[in-house]
C-alpha cells in the first residue's frame, strides 16, 4: 500500500464511528442518486468498490442476487457488516488502486461512490471495472461534482476523538476525464448526469454510467 493510500485508510478509520450520523448532504444525496440511475440491479451480481460503512450495501443486498463489497478501511467495513447480517454479501479489505482480487467477467454491475476523488489516475480503476464485468455489464460511478471541487469542496470531517478538522487527500477530476477513462477502458457508452440537492445553485454530484458491449 502506498503512502497516499495509507493516509486515506487512516483517515477513514477515524471517520468510521460518525460517518453515518454526522451532517453530510453529499452522502445523503449519493444514497438517492444510486437508486435512481437507469440501471436494473435486480438479480444481478454486483461489486461495490469502496463500500465504506455500507450506505449502499444493505440496499444492494436486498435487490441483487449477490454482492461483493470491498474497502480500504477495516473500520468502515465493520460498520457495513453490521447492516447486512444474514444477507448474500462477501467483504474484502482491498485498495481499489491495486489489482482487484476478482476474476475476469465476474459480475454484472460495478458501483463506485464517493471514492474517486481520492484516486489520482482514473484509468486503472476503470480498466479493472471493465475487466471484471461480463458482456453488457455496467459501471456506475457517483462522485462530488467537478464544479463543487473547483469551489473548494472535498471530503472532510471533525475527528470525534480530538475535535480537530481532518481533510483527506483529493484529486479533482473533470467530466472530460471521466468520459476519457470510460472510453479508454473499452466501454461502449459513457453517460454523464448532474445531480442537485435543494440548497445548491450548482450540482452537488456527478454520475457516470458506462456500459459494456
Tab-separated table of C-alpha atoms in Angstrom:
chain	number	residue	atom	x	y	z
A	1	UNK	CA	0.000	0.000	0.000
A	2	UNK	CA	1.425	3.392	-0.960
A	3	UNK	CA	1.749	6.351	1.394
A	4	UNK	CA	-1.250	8.231	-0.027
A	5	UNK	CA	-3.470	5.159	0.278
A	6	UNK	CA	-2.307	4.662	3.863
A	7	UNK	CA	-3.213	8.278	4.701
A	8	UNK	CA	-6.683	7.756	3.249
A	9	UNK	CA	-7.154	4.474	5.120
A	10	UNK	CA	-6.150	6.045	8.424
A	11	UNK	CA	-8.490	8.999	7.875
A	12	UNK	CA	-11.473	6.789	7.103
A	13	UNK	CA	-10.667	4.591	10.096
A	14	UNK	CA	-11.013	7.723	12.230
A	15	UNK	CA	-14.178	8.836	10.415
A	16	UNK	CA	-15.963	5.479	10.632
A	17	UNK	CA	-17.628	5.915	14.031
A	18	UNK	CA	-19.504	9.078	12.972
A	19	UNK	CA	-19.721	8.730	9.188
A	20	UNK	CA	-23.366	7.621	9.196
A	21	UNK	CA	-24.560	10.204	11.718
A	22	UNK	CA	-22.709	13.479	11.149
A	23	UNK	CA	-24.239	16.117	8.866
A	24	UNK	CA	-23.233	15.238	5.305
A	25	UNK	CA	-25.509	16.352	2.429
A	26	UNK	CA	-23.142	14.802	-0.118
A	27	UNK	CA	-23.525	11.369	1.500
A	28	UNK	CA	-27.295	11.795	1.705
A	29	UNK	CA	-27.728	12.787	-1.944
A	30	UNK	CA	-25.425	9.968	-3.031
A	31	UNK	CA	-27.792	7.457	-1.449
A	32	UNK	CA	-30.629	8.800	-3.593
A	33	UNK	CA	-28.641	9.007	-6.822
A	34	UNK	CA	-27.561	5.355	-6.989
A	35	UNK	CA	-31.151	4.216	-6.536
A	36	UNK	CA	-32.328	6.491	-9.347
A	37	UNK	CA	-29.771	5.623	-12.010
A	38	UNK	CA	-31.144	3.953	-15.182
A	39	UNK	CA	-29.675	0.607	-14.116
A	40	UNK	CA	-31.522	-2.565	-13.093
A	41	UNK	CA	-29.826	-4.157	-10.078
A	42	UNK	CA	-32.389	-6.932	-9.629
A	43	UNK	CA	-30.980	-10.464	-9.594
A	44	UNK	CA	-27.508	-9.234	-10.581
A	45	UNK	CA	-24.028	-9.921	-9.241
A	46	UNK	CA	-22.736	-6.564	-8.007
A	47	UNK	CA	-19.255	-5.492	-6.944
A	48	UNK	CA	-19.223	-2.453	-4.661
A	49	UNK	CA	-15.763	-0.888	-4.850
A	50	UNK	CA	-15.265	1.341	-1.826
A	51	UNK	CA	-18.288	0.241	0.210
A	52	UNK	CA	-17.458	2.369	3.251
A	53	UNK	CA	-19.957	1.952	6.091
A	54	UNK	CA	-22.411	0.166	3.816
A	55	UNK	CA	-24.628	3.121	2.944
A	56	UNK	CA	-25.471	1.261	-0.278
A	57	UNK	CA	-24.535	-2.303	0.685
A	58	UNK	CA	-27.731	-3.124	2.567
A	59	UNK	CA	-29.907	-1.809	-0.257
A	60	UNK	CA	-27.879	-3.653	-2.892
A	61	UNK	CA	-28.085	-6.881	-0.894
A	62	UNK	CA	-31.849	-6.526	-0.863
A	63	UNK	CA	-32.223	-6.313	-4.640
A	64	UNK	CA	-29.171	-8.050	-6.140
A	65	UNK	CA	-28.507	-11.780	-6.301
A	66	UNK	CA	-25.014	-11.407	-4.818
A	67	UNK	CA	-22.829	-8.539	-3.608
A	68	UNK	CA	-19.057	-8.430	-3.217
A	69	UNK	CA	-18.037	-5.300	-1.296
A	70	UNK	CA	-14.523	-4.102	-0.643
A	71	UNK	CA	-12.940	-1.116	1.056
A	72	UNK	CA	-9.534	0.109	2.159
A	73	UNK	CA	-10.744	0.784	5.733
A	74	UNK	CA	-11.484	-2.129	8.043
A	75	UNK	CA	-13.200	0.231	10.482
A	76	UNK	CA	-15.613	1.457	7.807
A	77	UNK	CA	-16.247	-2.087	6.631
A	78	UNK	CA	-17.029	-3.237	10.167
A	79	UNK	CA	-19.951	-0.802	10.145
A	80	UNK	CA	-21.097	-2.146	6.789
A	81	UNK	CA	-21.066	-5.733	8.040
A	82	UNK	CA	-23.441	-4.814	10.862
A	83	UNK	CA	-26.048	-3.728	8.297
A	84	UNK	CA	-26.149	-6.905	6.219
A	85	UNK	CA	-26.110	-9.793	8.689
A	86	UNK	CA	-27.557	-12.868	7.017
A	87	UNK	CA	-27.555	-11.344	3.539
A	88	UNK	CA	-25.577	-12.556	0.470
A	89	UNK	CA	-22.595	-10.206	0.832
A	90	UNK	CA	-18.888	-11.058	0.692
A	91	UNK	CA	-16.492	-8.481	2.165
A	92	UNK	CA	-12.860	-7.943	1.196
A	93	UNK	CA	-10.295	-5.496	2.573
A	94	UNK	CA	-8.678	-4.026	-0.512
A	95	UNK	CA	-7.303	-0.817	-2.030
A	96	UNK	CA	-9.050	-0.239	-5.359
A	97	UNK	CA	-5.876	1.319	-6.794
A	98	UNK	CA	-4.251	-2.139	-6.611
A	99	UNK	CA	-5.256	-5.048	-8.894
A	100	UNK	CA	-8.703	-6.216	-7.857
A	101	UNK	CA	-8.784	-9.766	-6.413
A	102	UNK	CA	-11.615	-10.869	-8.700
A	103	UNK	CA	-11.583	-12.868	-11.954
A	104	UNK	CA	-12.423	-11.614	-15.435
A	105	UNK	CA	-16.130	-11.422	-16.335
A	106	UNK	CA	-17.120	-11.914	-12.689
A	107	UNK	CA	-20.083	-9.569	-12.277
A	108	UNK	CA	-22.913	-7.668	-13.954
A	109	UNK	CA	-22.520	-4.291	-12.233
A	110	UNK	CA	-19.704	-2.379	-10.522
A	111	UNK	CA	-20.552	0.577	-8.271
A	112	UNK	CA	-18.089	3.234	-7.097
A	113	UNK	CA	-19.470	6.013	-4.889
A	114	UNK	CA	-17.590	8.996	-3.449
A	115	UNK	CA	-14.245	7.272	-3.833
A	116	UNK	CA	-12.557	8.510	-6.991
A	117	UNK	CA	-11.739	11.954	-5.619
A	118	UNK	CA	-9.060	10.053	-3.671
A	119	UNK	CA	-7.679	8.408	-6.839
A	120	UNK	CA	-5.129	10.303	-8.903
A	121	UNK	CA	-5.401	8.250	-12.098
A	122	UNK	CA	-8.824	7.058	-13.167
A	123	UNK	CA	-7.640	4.804	-15.985
A	124	UNK	CA	-6.556	1.887	-13.779
A	125	UNK	CA	-9.811	1.775	-11.806
A	126	UNK	CA	-11.986	1.990	-14.922
A	127	UNK	CA	-9.851	-0.697	-16.531
A	128	UNK	CA	-10.276	-3.069	-13.594
A	129	UNK	CA	-14.019	-2.470	-13.568
A	130	UNK	CA	-14.193	-3.248	-17.291
A	131	UNK	CA	-12.141	-6.404	-16.784
A	132	UNK	CA	-14.384	-7.943	-14.136
A	133	UNK	CA	-17.647	-7.010	-15.871
A	134	UNK	CA	-19.467	-9.531	-18.009
A	135	UNK	CA	-20.670	-8.646	-21.522
A	136	UNK	CA	-23.346	-5.910	-21.304
A	137	UNK	CA	-22.106	-5.111	-17.805
A	138	UNK	CA	-22.449	-1.641	-16.292
A	139	UNK	CA	-20.121	0.578	-14.245
A	140	UNK	CA	-21.955	3.095	-12.019
A	141	UNK	CA	-19.899	5.973	-10.617
A	142	UNK	CA	-21.176	8.776	-8.369
A	143	UNK	CA	-18.740	11.481	-7.310
A	144	UNK	CA	-18.541	15.027	-5.980
A	145	UNK	CA	-19.238	17.329	-8.913
A	146	UNK	CA	-16.202	18.980	-10.562
A	147	UNK	CA	-17.779	22.408	-10.012
A	148	UNK	CA	-18.040	21.714	-6.292
A	149	UNK	CA	-14.408	20.624	-6.258
A	150	UNK	CA	-13.402	23.786	-8.110
A	151	UNK	CA	-15.106	25.780	-5.352
A	152	UNK	CA	-13.008	24.022	-2.715
A	153	UNK	CA	-15.326	21.212	-1.604
A	154	UNK	CA	-13.627	17.972	-0.610
A	155	UNK	CA	-14.003	15.088	1.824
A	156	UNK	CA	-13.519	16.372	5.387
A	157	UNK	CA	-14.726	15.709	8.913
A	158	UNK	CA	-14.092	16.604	12.555
A	159	UNK	CA	-12.194	13.880	14.383
A	160	UNK	CA	-14.543	12.562	17.102
A	161	UNK	CA	-11.628	11.868	19.453
A	162	UNK	CA	-9.737	15.156	19.172
A	163	UNK	CA	-12.174	17.612	17.599
A	164	UNK	CA	-9.588	18.580	15.004
A	165	UNK	CA	-10.637	19.044	11.359
A	166	UNK	CA	-9.390	16.318	9.012
A	167	UNK	CA	-9.162	16.999	5.269
A	168	UNK	CA	-8.486	13.966	3.113
A	169	UNK	CA	-6.090	13.884	0.133
A	170	UNK	CA	-8.075	14.552	-3.047
A	171	UNK	CA	-7.548	14.740	-6.801
A	172	UNK	CA	-10.166	16.748	-8.738
A	173	UNK	CA	-11.396	15.181	-11.992
A	174	UNK	CA	-13.257	16.867	-14.846
A	175	UNK	CA	-16.195	15.449	-16.787
A	176	UNK	CA	-13.839	15.033	-19.727
A	177	UNK	CA	-11.507	12.883	-17.609
A	178	UNK	CA	-14.346	10.569	-16.601
A	179	UNK	CA	-15.513	10.277	-20.195
A	180	UNK	CA	-11.979	9.591	-21.427
A	181	UNK	CA	-11.351	6.970	-18.735
A	182	UNK	CA	-14.522	5.146	-19.719
A	183	UNK	CA	-13.761	5.145	-23.406
A	184	UNK	CA	-10.124	4.137	-22.980
A	185	UNK	CA	-11.171	1.233	-20.753
A	186	UNK	CA	-13.307	-0.055	-23.608
A	187	UNK	CA	-16.850	0.877	-22.598
A	188	UNK	CA	-19.282	1.332	-25.476
A	189	UNK	CA	-21.165	4.264	-23.954
A	190	UNK	CA	-20.459	6.777	-21.183
A	191	UNK	CA	-23.492	8.641	-19.803
A	192	UNK	CA	-22.913	11.634	-17.508
A	193	UNK	CA	-25.574	13.416	-15.443
A	194	UNK	CA	-25.588	16.278	-12.928
A	195	UNK	CA	-27.432	15.964	-9.611
A	196	UNK	CA	-28.570	18.811	-7.331
A	197	UNK	CA	-29.825	18.939	-3.780
A	198	UNK	CA	-32.305	21.543	-2.531
A	199	UNK	CA	-29.746	24.054	-1.286
A	200	UNK	CA	-27.273	24.415	-4.141
A	201	UNK	CA	-27.228	26.501	-7.309
A	202	UNK	CA	-24.525	24.283	-8.782
A	203	UNK	CA	-24.724	20.474	-8.961
A	204	UNK	CA	-23.520	18.621	-5.880
A	205	UNK	CA	-22.858	15.265	-7.546
A	206	UNK	CA	-21.977	13.797	-10.923
A	207	UNK	CA	-22.976	10.318	-12.081
A	208	UNK	CA	-21.143	8.358	-14.757
A	209	UNK	CA	-22.768	5.228	-16.201
A	210	UNK	CA	-20.511	3.195	-18.501
A	211	UNK	CA	-21.957	0.287	-20.478
A	212	UNK	CA	-20.003	-2.635	-21.895
A	213	UNK	CA	-20.941	-4.426	-25.116
